[in-house]
Coordinates of C-alpha atoms and ligand atoms in Angstrom, one line a residue:
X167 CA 4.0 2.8 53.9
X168 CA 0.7 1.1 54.3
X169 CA -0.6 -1.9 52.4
X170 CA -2.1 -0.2 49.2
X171 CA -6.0 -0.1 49.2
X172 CA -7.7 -2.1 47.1
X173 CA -8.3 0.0 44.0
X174 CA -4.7 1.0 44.2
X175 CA -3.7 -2.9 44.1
X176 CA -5.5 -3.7 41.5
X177 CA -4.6 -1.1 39.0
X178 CA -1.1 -2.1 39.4
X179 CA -1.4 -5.7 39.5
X180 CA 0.7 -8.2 37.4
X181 CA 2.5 -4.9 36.2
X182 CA 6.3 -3.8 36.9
X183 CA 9.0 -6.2 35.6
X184 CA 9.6 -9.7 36.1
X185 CA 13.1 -10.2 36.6
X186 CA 13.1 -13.1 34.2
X187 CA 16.3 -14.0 32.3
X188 CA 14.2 -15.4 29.3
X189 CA 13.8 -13.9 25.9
X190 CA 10.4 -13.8 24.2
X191 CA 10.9 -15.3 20.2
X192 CA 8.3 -12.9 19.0
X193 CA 8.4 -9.4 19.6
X194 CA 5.4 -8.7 22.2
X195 CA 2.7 -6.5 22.0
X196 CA 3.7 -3.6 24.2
X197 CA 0.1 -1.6 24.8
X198 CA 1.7 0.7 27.0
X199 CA 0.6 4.4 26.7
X200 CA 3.0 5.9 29.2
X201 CA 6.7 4.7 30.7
X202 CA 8.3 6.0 33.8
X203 CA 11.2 5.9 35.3
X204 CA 14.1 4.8 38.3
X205 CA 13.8 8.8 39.0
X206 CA 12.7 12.2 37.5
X207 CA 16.3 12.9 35.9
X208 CA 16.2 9.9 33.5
X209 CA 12.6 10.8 32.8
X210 CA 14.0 14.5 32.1
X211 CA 16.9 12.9 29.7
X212 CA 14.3 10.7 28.1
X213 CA 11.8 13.8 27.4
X214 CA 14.8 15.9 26.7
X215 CA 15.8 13.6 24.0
X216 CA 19.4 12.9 25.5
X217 CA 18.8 9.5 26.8
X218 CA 17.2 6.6 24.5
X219 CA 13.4 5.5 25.9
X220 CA 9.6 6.4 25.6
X221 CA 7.7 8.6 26.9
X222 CA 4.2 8.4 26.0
X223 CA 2.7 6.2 22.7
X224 CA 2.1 9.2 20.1
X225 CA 5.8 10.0 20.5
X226 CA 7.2 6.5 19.9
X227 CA 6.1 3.1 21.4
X228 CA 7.9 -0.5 21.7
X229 CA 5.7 -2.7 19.1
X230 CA 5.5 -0.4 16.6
X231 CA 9.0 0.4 16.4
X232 CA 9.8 -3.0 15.8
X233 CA 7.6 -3.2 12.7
X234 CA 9.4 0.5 11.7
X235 CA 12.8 -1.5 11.8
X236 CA 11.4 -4.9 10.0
X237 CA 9.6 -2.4 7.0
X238 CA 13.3 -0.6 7.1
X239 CA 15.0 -4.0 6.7
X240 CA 12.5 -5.0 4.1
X241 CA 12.6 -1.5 2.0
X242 CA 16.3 -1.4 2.3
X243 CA 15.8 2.4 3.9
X244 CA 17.4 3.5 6.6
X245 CA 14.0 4.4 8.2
X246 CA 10.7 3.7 8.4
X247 CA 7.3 5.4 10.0
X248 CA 3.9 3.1 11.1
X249 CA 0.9 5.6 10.5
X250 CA -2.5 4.4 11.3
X251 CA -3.4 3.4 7.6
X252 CA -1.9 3.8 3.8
X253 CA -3.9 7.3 3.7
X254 CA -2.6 8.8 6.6
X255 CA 0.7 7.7 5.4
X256 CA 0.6 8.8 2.0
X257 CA -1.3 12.3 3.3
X258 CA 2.3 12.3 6.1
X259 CA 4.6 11.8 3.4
X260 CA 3.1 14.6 1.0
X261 CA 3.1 17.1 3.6
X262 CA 6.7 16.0 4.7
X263 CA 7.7 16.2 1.4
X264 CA 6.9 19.6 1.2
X265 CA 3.3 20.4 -0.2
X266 CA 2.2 23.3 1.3
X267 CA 0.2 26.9 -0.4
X268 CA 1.4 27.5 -3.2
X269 CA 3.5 24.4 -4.7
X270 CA 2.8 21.9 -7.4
X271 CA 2.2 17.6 -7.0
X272 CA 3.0 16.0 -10.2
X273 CA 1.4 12.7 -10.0
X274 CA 0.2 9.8 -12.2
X275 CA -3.2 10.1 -14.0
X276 CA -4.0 6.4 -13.0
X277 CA -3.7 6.8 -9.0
X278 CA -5.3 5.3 -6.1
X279 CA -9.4 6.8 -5.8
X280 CA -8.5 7.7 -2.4
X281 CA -5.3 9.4 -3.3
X282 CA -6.7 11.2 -5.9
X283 CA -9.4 12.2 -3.4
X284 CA -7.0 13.2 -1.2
X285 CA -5.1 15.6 -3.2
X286 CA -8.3 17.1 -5.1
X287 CA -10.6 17.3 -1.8
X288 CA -8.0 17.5 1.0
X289 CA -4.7 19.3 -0.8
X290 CA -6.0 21.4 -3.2
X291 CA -8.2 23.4 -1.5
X292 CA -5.3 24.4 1.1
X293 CA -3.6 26.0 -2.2
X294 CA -1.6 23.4 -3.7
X295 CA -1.7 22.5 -7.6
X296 CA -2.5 18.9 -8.5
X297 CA -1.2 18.0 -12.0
X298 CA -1.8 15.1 -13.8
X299 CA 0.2 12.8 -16.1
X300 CA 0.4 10.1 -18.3
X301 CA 3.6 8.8 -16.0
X302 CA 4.6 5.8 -18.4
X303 CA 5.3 8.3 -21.0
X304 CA 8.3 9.7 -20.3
X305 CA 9.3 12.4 -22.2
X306 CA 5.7 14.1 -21.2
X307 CA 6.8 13.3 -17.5
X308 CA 10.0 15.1 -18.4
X309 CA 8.4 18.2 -20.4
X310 CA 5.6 18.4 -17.4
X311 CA 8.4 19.2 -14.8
X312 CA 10.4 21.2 -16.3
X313 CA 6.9 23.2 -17.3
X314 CA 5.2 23.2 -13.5
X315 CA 8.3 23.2 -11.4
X316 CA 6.3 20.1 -8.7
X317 CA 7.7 19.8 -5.3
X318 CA 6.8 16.4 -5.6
X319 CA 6.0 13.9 -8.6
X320 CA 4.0 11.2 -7.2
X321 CA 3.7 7.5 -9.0
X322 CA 2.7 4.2 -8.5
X323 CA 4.9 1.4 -8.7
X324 CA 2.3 -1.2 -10.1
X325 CA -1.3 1.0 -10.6
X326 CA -4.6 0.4 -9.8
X327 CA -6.4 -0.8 -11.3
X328 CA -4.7 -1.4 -15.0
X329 CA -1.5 -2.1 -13.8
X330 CA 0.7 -0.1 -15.4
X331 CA 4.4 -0.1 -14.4
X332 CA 6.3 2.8 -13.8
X333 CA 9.8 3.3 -14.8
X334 CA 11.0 4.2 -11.1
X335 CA 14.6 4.7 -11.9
X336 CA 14.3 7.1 -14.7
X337 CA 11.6 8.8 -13.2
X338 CA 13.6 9.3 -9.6
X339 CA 16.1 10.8 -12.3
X340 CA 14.0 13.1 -14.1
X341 CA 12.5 14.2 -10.7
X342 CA 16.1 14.9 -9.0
X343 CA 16.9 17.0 -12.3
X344 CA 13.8 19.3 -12.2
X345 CA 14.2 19.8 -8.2
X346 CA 11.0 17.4 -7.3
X347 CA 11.1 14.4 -4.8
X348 CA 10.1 11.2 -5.7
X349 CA 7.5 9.7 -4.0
X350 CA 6.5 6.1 -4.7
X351 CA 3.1 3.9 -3.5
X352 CA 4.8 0.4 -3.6
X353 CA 1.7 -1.1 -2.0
X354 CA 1.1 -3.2 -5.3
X355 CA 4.2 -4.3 -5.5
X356 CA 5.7 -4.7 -1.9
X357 CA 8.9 -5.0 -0.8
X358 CA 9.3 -8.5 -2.4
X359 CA 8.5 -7.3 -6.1
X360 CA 10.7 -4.0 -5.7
X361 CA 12.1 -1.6 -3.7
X362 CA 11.9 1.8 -5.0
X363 CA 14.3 3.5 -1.9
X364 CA 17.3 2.0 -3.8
X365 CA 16.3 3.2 -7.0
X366 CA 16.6 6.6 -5.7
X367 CA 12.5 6.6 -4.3
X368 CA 12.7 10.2 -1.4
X369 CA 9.3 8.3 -0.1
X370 CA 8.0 4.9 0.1
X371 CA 4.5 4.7 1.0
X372 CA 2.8 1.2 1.6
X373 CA -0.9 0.3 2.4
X374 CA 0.2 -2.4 5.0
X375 CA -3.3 -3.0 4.8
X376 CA -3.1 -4.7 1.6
X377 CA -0.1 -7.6 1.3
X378 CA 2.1 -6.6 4.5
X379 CA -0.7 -7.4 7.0
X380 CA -1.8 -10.2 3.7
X381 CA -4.6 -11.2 6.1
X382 CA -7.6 -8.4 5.8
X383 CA -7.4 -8.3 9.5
X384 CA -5.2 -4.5 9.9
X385 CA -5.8 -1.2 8.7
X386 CA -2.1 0.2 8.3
X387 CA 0.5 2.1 6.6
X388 CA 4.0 2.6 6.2
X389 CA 6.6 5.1 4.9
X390 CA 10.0 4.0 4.2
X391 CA 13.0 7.0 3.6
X392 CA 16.3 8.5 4.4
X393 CA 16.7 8.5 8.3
X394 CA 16.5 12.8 7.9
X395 CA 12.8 12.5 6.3
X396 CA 11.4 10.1 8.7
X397 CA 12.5 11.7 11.5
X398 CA 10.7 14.7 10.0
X399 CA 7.8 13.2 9.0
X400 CA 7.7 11.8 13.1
X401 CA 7.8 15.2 14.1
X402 CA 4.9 15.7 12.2
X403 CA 3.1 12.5 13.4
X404 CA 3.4 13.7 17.2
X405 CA 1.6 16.8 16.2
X406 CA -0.8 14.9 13.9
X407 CA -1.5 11.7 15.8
X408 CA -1.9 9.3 12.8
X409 CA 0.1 6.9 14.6
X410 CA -0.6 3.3 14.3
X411 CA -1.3 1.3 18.0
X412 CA 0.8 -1.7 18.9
X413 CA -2.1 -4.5 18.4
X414 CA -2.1 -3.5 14.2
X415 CA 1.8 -3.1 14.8
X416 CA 1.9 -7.0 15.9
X417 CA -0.5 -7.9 13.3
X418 CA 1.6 -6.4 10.0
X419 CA 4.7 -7.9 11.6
X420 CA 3.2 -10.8 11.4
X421 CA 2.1 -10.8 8.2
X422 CA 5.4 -9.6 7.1
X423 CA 6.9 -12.5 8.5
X424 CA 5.1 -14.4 5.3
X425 CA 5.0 -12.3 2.8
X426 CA 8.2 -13.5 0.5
X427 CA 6.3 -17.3 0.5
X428 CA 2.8 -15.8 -0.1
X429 CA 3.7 -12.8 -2.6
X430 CA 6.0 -15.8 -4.4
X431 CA 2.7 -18.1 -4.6
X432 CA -0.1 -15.4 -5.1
X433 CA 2.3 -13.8 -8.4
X434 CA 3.1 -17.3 -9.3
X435 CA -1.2 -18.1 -9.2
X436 CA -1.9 -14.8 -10.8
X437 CA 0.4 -15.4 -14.0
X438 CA -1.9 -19.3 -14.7
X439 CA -5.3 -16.8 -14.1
X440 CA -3.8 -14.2 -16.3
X441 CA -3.8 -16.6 -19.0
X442 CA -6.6 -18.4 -18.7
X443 CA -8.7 -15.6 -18.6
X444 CA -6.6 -15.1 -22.3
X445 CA -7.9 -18.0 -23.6
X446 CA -11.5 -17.4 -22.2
X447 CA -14.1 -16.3 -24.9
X448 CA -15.9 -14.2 -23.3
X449 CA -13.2 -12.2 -21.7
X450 CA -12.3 -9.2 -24.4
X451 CA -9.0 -8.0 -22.6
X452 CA -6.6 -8.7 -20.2
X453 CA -4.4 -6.5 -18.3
X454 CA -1.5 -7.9 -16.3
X455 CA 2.9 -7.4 -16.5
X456 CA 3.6 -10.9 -17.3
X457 CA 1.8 -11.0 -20.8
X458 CA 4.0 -10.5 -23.6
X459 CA 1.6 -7.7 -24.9
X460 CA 1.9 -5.4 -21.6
X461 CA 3.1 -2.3 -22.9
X462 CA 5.3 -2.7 -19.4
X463 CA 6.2 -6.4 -19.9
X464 CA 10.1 -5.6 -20.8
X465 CA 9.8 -2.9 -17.5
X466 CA 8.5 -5.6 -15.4
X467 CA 11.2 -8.2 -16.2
X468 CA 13.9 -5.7 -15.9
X469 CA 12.3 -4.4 -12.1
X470 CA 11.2 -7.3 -11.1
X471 CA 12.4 -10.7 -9.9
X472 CA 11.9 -13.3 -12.8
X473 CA 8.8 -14.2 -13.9
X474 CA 7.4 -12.1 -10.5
X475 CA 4.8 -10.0 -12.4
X476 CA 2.4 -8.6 -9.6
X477 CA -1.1 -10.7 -8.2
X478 CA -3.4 -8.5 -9.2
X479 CA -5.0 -9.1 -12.9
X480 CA -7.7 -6.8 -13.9
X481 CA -9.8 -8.1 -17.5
X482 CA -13.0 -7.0 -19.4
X483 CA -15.9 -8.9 -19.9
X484 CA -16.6 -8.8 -23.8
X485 CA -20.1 -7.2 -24.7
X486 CA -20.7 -6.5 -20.9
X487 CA -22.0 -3.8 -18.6
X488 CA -22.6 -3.4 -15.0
X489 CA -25.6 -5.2 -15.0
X490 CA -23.4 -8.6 -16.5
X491 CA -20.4 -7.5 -14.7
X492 CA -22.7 -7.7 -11.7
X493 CA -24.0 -11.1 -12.4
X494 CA -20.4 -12.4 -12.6
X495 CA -19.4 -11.3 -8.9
X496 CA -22.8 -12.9 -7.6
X497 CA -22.1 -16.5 -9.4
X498 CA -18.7 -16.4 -8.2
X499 CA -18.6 -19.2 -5.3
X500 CA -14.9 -19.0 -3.6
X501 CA -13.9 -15.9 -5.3
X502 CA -15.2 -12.6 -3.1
X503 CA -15.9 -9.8 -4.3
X504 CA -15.1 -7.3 -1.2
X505 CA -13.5 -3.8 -1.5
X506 CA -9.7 -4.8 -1.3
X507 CA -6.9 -6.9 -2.2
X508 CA -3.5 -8.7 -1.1
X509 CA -5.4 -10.9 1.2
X510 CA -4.6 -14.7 1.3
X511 CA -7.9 -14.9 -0.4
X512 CA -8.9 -13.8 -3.9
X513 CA -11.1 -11.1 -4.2
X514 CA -12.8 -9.7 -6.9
X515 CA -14.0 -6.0 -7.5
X516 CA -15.6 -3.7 -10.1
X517 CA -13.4 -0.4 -10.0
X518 CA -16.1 1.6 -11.7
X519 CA -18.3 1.6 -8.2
X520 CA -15.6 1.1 -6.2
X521 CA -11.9 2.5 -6.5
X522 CA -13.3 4.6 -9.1
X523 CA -16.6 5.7 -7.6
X524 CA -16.0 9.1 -7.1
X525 CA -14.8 10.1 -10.6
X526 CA -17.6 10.9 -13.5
X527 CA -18.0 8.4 -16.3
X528 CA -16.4 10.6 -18.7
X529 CA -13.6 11.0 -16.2
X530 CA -13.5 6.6 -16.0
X531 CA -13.5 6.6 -19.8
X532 CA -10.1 8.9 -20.1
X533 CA -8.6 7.6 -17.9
X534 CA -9.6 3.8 -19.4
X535 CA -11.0 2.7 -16.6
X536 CA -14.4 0.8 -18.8
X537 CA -17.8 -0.3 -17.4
X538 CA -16.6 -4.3 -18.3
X539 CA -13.5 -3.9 -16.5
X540 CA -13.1 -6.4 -13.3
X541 CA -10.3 -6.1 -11.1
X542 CA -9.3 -9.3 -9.3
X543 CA -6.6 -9.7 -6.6
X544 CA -5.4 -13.4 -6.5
X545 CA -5.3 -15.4 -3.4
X546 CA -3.2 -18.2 -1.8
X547 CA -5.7 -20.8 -2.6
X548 CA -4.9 -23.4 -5.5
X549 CA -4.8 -22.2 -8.1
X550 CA -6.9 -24.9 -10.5
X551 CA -9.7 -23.9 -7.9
X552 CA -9.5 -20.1 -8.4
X553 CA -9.8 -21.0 -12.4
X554 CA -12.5 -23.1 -12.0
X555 CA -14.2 -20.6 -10.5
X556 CA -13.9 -18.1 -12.7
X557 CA -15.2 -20.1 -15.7
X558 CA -18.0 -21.4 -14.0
X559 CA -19.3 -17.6 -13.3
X560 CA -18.7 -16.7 -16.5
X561 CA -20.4 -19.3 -18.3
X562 CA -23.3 -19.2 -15.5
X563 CA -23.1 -15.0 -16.2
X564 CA -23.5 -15.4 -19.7
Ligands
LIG884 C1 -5.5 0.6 -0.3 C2 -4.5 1.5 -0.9 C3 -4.2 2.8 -0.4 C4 -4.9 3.2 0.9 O1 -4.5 2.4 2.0 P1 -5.4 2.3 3.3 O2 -4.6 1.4 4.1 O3 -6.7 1.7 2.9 O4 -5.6 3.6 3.9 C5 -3.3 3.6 -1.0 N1 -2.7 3.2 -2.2 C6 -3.0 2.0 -2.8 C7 -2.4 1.7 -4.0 C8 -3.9 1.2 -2.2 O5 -4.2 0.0 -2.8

């Protein structure tokens, strides 16, 4: 054959393998979109699904794999799906799970905005029945199943933004017993504070975005299940395309790779603010699992690791409204107030414009959700400096 033109040589530079007998210690970023093959017959087998490989990136893809098996390892699943962010994963695993025309979702009054969106804008409209619930109460959880026959009840483990703490054992119980599955949004808690799967959880979802990635760097999500489900929900995914690309893939595993020692340090940070913000006059209320007054705190102890409470503390500002609410955020100096939380920073943000937006103000005030509420995410930083800063904007706010 003659020497390749130019144009040919370049597009297939530096490519091809090596031959090296070495072993990278990190798991590379593999941006292929499309393998091939020795000869057509393995590439057949591969396509065919007889013989192990990939094909093409929507289908399955070296990098992100690898983050599948570490958020398997950390979930204690058997399996695990990367989708291109916590909504596409949660939006996977619901219509995995079964919602389609015609079927019920039980889920918790005090969700996610954007999951609430999602079922309300996205779910309902295609025929499905979205039914709400007090989810801490129990025997209302109970009656509402046996009442509306759900495909799925739907909870969070730790919720947003008042952090209630839902009783995932019993609940995966009462779920099984009225026909439902179980799906749980761990991305509050994370695989360090619990792992629903083993308490009987059919879906994990997690916003990777949040504490798995831990660095507000990655868009991401995750689902974690029986090896059956997420090789249903993939099937899905190759028709969908929600996939997450390799470059976010590398980022969460990253991230993961820290998150016992930051999740252990931002909980541990987030207990001192909780009760600081307790002593502080001019904060009214404050909501977090490791006061003795949580109506969760005995849940907590018993789900959680000890004295591993969650590092997100939401509080009201006594006698305030969004305009003082407003002032506090813009005296804050280290604390940001930016639309997320889990980073290695703390971040600060007012759920009634934000996580909230989209509901009316009747709507916030059922659900508890008050015009003095703050929600604050604690960081990694010390902790006496996260304090300090908080007293400083109140006093300046006041
Ligand atoms: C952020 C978040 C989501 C959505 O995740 P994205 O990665 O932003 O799509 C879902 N559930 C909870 C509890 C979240 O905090």
């Amino acid at each position: 054959m003659k020497k390749p033109g130019l144009a040919t040589r370049v597009v297939h530079a530096g490519a091809g393998r090596t031959g090296a007998n070495y072993t990278p210690t990190c798991v590379p970023i593999d941006n292929a979109v499309t393998y091939t093959y020795d000869d057509m017959h393995t590439l057949d087998a591969v396509l065919g699904g007889t013989r192990e490989g990939y094909v093409y990136s929507r289908f399955g893809s070296p990098t992100v794999e690898a983050l599948e098996r570490a958020s398997a390892e950390l979930e204690g699943s058997e399996a695990a799906l990367a989708c291109s962010s916590g909504m596409a994963a949660i939006h996977l695993a619901l219509s995995a799970a079964g919602l389609a025309p015609g079927s019920t979702i039980l889920t918790a009054q005090d969700l996610y905005g954007g999951t609430l969106s999602l079922l309300i804008k996205v779910f309902a409209p295609q025929g499905v029945r979205v039914e709400t619930i007090e989810a801490t109460d129990l025997p209302a959880v109970s009656a509402a199943l046996v009442r509306s026959k759900p495909c799925v009840l739907l909870v969070e483990t730790i919720s947003n933004p008042l952090l209630k703490v839902a009783d995932v054992p019993a609940l995966a119980e009462l779920a099984h017993r009225a026909g439902a599955l179980l799906v749980v949004d761990n991305t509050f808690a994370t695989p360090y504070l619990y792992r629903p799967v083993q308490s009987g959880a059919d879906y994990v979802i997690e916003s990777a975005t949040k504490y798995l990635g831990g660095h507000g760097d990655v868009l991401g999500g995750l689902i974690a299940s029986s090896a059956e489900r997420c090789q249903a929900a993939r099937e899905l995914q190759k028709l969908v395309g929600d996939n997450l690309g390799p470059n976010e893939a590398w980022l969460i595993l990253r991230g993961i790779k820290t998150l016992v020692v930051r999740m252990r340090q931002q909980c541990q940070n987030a207990a001192q603010v909780a009760l600081f913000l307790q002593s502080h006059p001019r904060v009214e209320r404050v909501y977090h699992p490791a006061l003795p007054e949580h109506p969760q705190h005995a849940l907590c102890q018993r789900l959680f690791p000890p004295e591993q409470s969650g590092a997100v503390v939401s509080f009201e500002i006594r006698d305030a409204g969004r305009e003082q609410v407003f002032r506090f955020m813009d005296a804050l100096q280290l604390v940001l107030p930016a639309t997320s939380l889990g980073d290695v920073y703390s971040l600060v943000l007012y759920p009634a414009h934000a996580s909230h937006r989209a509901l009316s103000e009747n709507e916030r005030q059922r659900l508890g959700i008050r015009p003095n509420l703050v929600r604050l995410s604690v960081g990694i930083e010390d902790v006496e400096d996260i304090i300090a800063d908080l007293a400083q904007a109140l006093q300046a706010s006041a």
